[in-house]
CSV table of C-alpha atoms and ligand atoms in Angstrom, one decimal:
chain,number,residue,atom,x,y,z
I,176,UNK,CA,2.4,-107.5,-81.2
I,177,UNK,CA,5.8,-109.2,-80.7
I,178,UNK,CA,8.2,-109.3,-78.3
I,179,UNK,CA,10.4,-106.0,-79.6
I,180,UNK,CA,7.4,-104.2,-80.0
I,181,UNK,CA,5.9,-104.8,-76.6
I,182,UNK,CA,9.3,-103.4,-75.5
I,183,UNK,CA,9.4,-100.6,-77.5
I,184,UNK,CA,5.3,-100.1,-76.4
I,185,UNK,CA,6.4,-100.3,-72.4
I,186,UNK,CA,9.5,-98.2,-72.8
I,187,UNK,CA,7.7,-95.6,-74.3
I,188,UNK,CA,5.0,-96.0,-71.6
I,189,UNK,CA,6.9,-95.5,-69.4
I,190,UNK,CA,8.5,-92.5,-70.7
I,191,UNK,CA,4.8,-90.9,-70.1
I,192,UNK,CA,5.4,-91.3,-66.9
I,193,UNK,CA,3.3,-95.1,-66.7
I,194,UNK,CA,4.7,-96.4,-63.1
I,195,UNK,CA,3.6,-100.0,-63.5
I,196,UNK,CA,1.3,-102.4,-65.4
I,197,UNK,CA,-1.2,-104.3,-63.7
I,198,UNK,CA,-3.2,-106.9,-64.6
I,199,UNK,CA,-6.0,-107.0,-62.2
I,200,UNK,CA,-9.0,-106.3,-63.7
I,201,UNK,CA,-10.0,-103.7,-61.1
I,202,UNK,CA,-7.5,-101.8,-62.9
I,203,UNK,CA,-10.2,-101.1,-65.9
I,204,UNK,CA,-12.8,-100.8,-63.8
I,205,UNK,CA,-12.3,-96.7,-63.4
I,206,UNK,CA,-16.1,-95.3,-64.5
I,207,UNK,CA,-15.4,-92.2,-67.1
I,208,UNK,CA,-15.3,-88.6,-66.1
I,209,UNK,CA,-18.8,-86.9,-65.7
I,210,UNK,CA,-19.3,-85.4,-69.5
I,211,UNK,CA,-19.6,-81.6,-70.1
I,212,UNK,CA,-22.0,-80.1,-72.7
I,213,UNK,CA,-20.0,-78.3,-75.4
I,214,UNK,CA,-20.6,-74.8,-76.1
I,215,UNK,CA,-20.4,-75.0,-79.4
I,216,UNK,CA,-24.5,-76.4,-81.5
I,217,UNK,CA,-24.5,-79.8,-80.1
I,218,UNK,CA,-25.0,-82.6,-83.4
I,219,UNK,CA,-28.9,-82.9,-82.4
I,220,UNK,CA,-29.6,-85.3,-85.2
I,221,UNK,CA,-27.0,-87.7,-86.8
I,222,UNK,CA,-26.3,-85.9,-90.2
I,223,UNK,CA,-26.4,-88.3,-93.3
I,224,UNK,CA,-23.8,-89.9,-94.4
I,225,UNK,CA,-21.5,-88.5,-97.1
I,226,UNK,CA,-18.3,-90.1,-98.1
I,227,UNK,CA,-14.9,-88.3,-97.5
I,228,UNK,CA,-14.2,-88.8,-101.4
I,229,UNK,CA,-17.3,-86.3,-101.7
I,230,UNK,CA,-16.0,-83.9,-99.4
I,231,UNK,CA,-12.8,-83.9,-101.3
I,232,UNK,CA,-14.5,-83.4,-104.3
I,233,UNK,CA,-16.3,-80.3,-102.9
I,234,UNK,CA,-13.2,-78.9,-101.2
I,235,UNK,CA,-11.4,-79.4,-104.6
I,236,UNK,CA,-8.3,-77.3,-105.3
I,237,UNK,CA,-9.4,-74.7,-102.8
I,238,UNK,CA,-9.2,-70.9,-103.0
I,239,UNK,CA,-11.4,-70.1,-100.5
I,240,UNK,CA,-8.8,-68.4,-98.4
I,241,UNK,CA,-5.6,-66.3,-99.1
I,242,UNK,CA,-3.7,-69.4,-97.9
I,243,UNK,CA,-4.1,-70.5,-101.5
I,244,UNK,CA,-2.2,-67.0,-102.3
I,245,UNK,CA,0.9,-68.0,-99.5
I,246,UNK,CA,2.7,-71.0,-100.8
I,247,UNK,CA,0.8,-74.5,-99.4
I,248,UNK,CA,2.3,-76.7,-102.1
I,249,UNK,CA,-1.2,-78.7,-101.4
I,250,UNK,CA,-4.5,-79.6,-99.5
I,251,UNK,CA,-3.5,-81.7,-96.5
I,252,UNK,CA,-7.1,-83.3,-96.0
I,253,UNK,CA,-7.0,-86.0,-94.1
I,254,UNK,CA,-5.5,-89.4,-93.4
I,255,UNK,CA,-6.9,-92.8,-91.8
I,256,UNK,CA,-9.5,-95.1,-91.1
I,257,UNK,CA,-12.8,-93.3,-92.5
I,258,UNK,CA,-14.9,-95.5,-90.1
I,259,UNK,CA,-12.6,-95.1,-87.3
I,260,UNK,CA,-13.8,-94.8,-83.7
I,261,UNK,CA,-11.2,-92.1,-82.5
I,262,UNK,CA,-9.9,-88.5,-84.7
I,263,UNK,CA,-7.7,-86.8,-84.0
I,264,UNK,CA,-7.5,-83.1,-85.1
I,265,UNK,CA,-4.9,-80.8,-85.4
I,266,UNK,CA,-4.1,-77.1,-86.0
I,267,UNK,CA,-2.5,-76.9,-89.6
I,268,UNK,CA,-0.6,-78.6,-91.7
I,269,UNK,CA,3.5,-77.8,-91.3
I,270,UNK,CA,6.4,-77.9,-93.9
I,271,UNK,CA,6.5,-82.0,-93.7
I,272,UNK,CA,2.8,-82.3,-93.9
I,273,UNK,CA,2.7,-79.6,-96.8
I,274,UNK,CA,5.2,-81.7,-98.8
I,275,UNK,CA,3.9,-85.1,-98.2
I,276,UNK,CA,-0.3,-83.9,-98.4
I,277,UNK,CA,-0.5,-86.3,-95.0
I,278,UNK,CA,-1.1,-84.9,-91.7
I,279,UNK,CA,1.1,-85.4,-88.8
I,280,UNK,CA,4.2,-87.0,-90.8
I,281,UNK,CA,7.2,-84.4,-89.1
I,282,UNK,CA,8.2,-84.6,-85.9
I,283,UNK,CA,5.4,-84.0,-83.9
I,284,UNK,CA,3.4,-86.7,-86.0
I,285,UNK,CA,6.0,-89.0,-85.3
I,286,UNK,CA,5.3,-88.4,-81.4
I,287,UNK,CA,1.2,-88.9,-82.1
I,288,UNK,CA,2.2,-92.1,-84.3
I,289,UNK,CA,3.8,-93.4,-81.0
I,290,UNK,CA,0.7,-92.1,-78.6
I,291,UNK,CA,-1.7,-93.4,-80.5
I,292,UNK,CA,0.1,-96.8,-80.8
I,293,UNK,CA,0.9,-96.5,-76.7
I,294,UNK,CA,-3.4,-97.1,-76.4
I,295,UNK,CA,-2.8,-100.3,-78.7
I,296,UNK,CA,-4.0,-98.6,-82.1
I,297,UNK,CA,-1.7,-98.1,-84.8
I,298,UNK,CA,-2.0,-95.0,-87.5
I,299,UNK,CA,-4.3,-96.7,-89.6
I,300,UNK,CA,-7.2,-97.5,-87.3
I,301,UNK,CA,-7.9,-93.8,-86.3
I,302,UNK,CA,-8.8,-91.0,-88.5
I,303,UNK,CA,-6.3,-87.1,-88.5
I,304,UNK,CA,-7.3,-84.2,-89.4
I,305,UNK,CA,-6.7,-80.5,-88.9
I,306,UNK,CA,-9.2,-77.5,-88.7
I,307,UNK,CA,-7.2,-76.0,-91.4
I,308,UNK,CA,-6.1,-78.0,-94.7
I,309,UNK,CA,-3.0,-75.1,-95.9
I,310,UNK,CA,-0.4,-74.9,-94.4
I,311,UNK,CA,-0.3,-71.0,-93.0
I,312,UNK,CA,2.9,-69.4,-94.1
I,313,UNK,CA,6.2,-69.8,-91.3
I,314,UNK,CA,3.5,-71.7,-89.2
I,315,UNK,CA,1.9,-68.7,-88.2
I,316,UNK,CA,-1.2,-69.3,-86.2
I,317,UNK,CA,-4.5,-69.9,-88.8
I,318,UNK,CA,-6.5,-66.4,-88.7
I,319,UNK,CA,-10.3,-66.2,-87.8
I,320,UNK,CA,-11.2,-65.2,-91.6
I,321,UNK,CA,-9.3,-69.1,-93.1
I,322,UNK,CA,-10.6,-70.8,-89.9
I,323,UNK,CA,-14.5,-69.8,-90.9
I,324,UNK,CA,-13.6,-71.1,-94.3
I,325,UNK,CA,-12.0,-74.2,-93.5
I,326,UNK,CA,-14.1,-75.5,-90.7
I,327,UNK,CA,-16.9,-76.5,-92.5
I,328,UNK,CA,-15.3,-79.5,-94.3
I,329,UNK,CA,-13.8,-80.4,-90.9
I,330,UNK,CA,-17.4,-80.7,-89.6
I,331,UNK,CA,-18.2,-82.8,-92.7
I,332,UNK,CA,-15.8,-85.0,-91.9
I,333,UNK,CA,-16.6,-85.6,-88.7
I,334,UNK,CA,-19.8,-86.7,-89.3
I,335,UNK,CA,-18.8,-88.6,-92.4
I,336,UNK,CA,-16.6,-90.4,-90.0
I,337,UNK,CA,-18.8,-90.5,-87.3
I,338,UNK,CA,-16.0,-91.1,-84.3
I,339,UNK,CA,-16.9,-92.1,-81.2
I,340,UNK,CA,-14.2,-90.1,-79.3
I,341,UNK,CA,-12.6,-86.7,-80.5
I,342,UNK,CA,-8.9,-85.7,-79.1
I,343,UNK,CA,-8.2,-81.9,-79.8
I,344,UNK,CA,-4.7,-81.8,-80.0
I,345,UNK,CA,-3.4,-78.6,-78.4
I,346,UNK,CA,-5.0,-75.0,-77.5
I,347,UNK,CA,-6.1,-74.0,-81.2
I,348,UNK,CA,-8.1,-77.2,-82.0
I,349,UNK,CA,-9.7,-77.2,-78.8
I,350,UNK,CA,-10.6,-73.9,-78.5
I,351,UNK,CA,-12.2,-73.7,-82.4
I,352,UNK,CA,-14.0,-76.8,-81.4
I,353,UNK,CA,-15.7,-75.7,-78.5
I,354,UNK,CA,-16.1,-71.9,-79.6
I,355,UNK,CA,-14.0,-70.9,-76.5
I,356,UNK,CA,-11.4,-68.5,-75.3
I,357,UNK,CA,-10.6,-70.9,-71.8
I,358,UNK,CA,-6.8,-72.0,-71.8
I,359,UNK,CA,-6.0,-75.0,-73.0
I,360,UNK,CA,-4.9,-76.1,-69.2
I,361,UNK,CA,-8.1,-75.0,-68.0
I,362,UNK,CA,-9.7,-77.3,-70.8
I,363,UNK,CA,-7.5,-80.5,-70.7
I,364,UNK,CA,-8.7,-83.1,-67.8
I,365,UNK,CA,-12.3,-82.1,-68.6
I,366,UNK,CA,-14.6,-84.2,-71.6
I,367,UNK,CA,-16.8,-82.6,-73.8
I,368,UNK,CA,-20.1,-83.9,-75.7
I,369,UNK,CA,-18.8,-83.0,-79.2
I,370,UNK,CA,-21.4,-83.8,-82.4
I,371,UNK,CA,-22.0,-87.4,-81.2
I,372,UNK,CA,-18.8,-88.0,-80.3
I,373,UNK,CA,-16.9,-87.8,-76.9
I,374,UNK,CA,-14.5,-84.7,-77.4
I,375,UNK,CA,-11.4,-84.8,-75.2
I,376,UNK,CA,-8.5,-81.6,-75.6
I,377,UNK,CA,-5.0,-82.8,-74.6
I,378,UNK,CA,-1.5,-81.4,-75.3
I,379,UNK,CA,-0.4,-81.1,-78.8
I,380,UNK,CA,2.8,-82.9,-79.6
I,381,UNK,CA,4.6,-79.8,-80.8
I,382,UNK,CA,4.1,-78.8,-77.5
I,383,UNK,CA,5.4,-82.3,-75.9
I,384,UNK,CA,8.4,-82.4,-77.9
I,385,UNK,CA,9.1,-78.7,-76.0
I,386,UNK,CA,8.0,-79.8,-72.8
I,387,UNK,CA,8.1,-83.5,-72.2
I,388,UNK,CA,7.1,-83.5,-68.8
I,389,UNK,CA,3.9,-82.7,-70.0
I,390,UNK,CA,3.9,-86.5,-71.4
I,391,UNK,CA,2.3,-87.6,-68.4
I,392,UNK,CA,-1.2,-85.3,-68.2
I,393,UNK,CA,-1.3,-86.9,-72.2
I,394,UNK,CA,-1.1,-90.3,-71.1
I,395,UNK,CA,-4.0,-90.3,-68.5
I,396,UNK,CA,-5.8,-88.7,-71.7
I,397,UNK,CA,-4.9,-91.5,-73.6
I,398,UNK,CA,-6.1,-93.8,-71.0
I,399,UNK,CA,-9.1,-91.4,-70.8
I,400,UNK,CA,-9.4,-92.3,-74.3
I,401,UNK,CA,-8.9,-96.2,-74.3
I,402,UNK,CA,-11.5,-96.0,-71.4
I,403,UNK,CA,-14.4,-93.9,-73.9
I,404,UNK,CA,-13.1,-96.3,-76.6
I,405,UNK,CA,-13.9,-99.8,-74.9
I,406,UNK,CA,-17.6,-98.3,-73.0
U,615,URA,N1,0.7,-79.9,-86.4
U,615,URA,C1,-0.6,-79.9,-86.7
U,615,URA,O1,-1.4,-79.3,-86.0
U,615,URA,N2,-1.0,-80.6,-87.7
U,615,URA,C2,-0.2,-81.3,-88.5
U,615,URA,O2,-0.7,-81.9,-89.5
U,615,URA,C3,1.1,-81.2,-88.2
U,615,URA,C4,1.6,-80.5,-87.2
């Protein structure tokens, strides 16, 4: 990292709401929250592996759903590191992601792009994804019927990628993953033991770039997150 970047890295720390850096190592000494058992079937054994090409392959140009039927211009499968260590899934795909077939490129990606790279990661070393791969016509929340078709291949990739920690980004994603109704602010600040991996809901961006003093509950997160990362 060099010298503008570290600036640009603290300036948008401390737009979170960081107060401070330290550099005393009792600083990283903070043991991880107390993990919860998901609701949803826990991953009991580790499923084998299977490439994302293959999942691709077996999504293909997918009509499973009506979304096919309401103007996606394409799949938005996935993007990143396929080994990474930390995914990131989303709700659905907007008009940016629809047009460029890459997840979190308007301007709510731009804020993750700059949250992920506030840990010390950059874009390419984590994995994004969304429960739902078409983009639902005027954004319109996914329905129950294209969410049961969808989230199988999200599962698949999941333990294709085999991450070690999970961030939900924002009420829908959390609540498919864990097969609840409970708010998002009664989820967030809680982890979750999520098919082998470490499942933590935060705030989605969309939601940040409406209330951005909300930044700071998604930076402890994110330290959350570093924290699962290096244990
Ligand atoms: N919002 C999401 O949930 N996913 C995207 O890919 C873009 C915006």
């Amino acid at each position: 990292m060099d010298r503008d970047q570290l600036a640009e890295h603290l300036r948008f720390a401390a737009e979170l709401g960081v107060a401070g850096v330290s550099r005393d190592p009792a600083w990283r000494r903070r043991a991880p929250e107390a993990l919860e058992p998901a609701r949803s079937e826990p991953c009991t054994s580790p499923a084998p592996l299977e490439p994302l090409s293959t999942i691709l392959s077996a999504l293909g140009p997918c009509t499973r759903c009506k979304l096919h039927t309401l103007g996606r211009t394409q799949i938005v499968f996935g993007a990143g590191n396929p080994n990474a260590d930390l995914m990131f899934v989303g709700e659905a795909p907007g008009a940016d992601e629809d047009v460029q077939g890459i997840p979190f490129v308007g301007r709510a990606g731009q804020l993750l792009t700059k949250i992920i790279e506030a840990i010390g990661l950059a874009r390419d070393d984590v994995y994004i994804a969304n429960v739902i791969k078409c983009r639902p016509p005027g954004n319109r929340n996914p329905e129950p019927d294209e969410v049961q078709e969808c989230e199988p291949f999200l599962f698949r990739q999941i333990a294709s990628v085999r991450p070690k920690v999970i961030v939900a980004l924002g009420k829908f994603a959390a609540q498919t993953l864990l097969s609840t109704d409970d708010p998002i602010s009664r989820l967030r600040g809680r982890t979750f033991e999520y098919r082998g991996a470490t499942l933590v809901p935060t705030f989605h961006p969309a939601y940040l770039l409406r209330n951005p003093s909300s930044k700071r509950e998604v930076w402890e997160d994110m330290k959350l997150v570093r924290r699962l990362l290096q244990s």
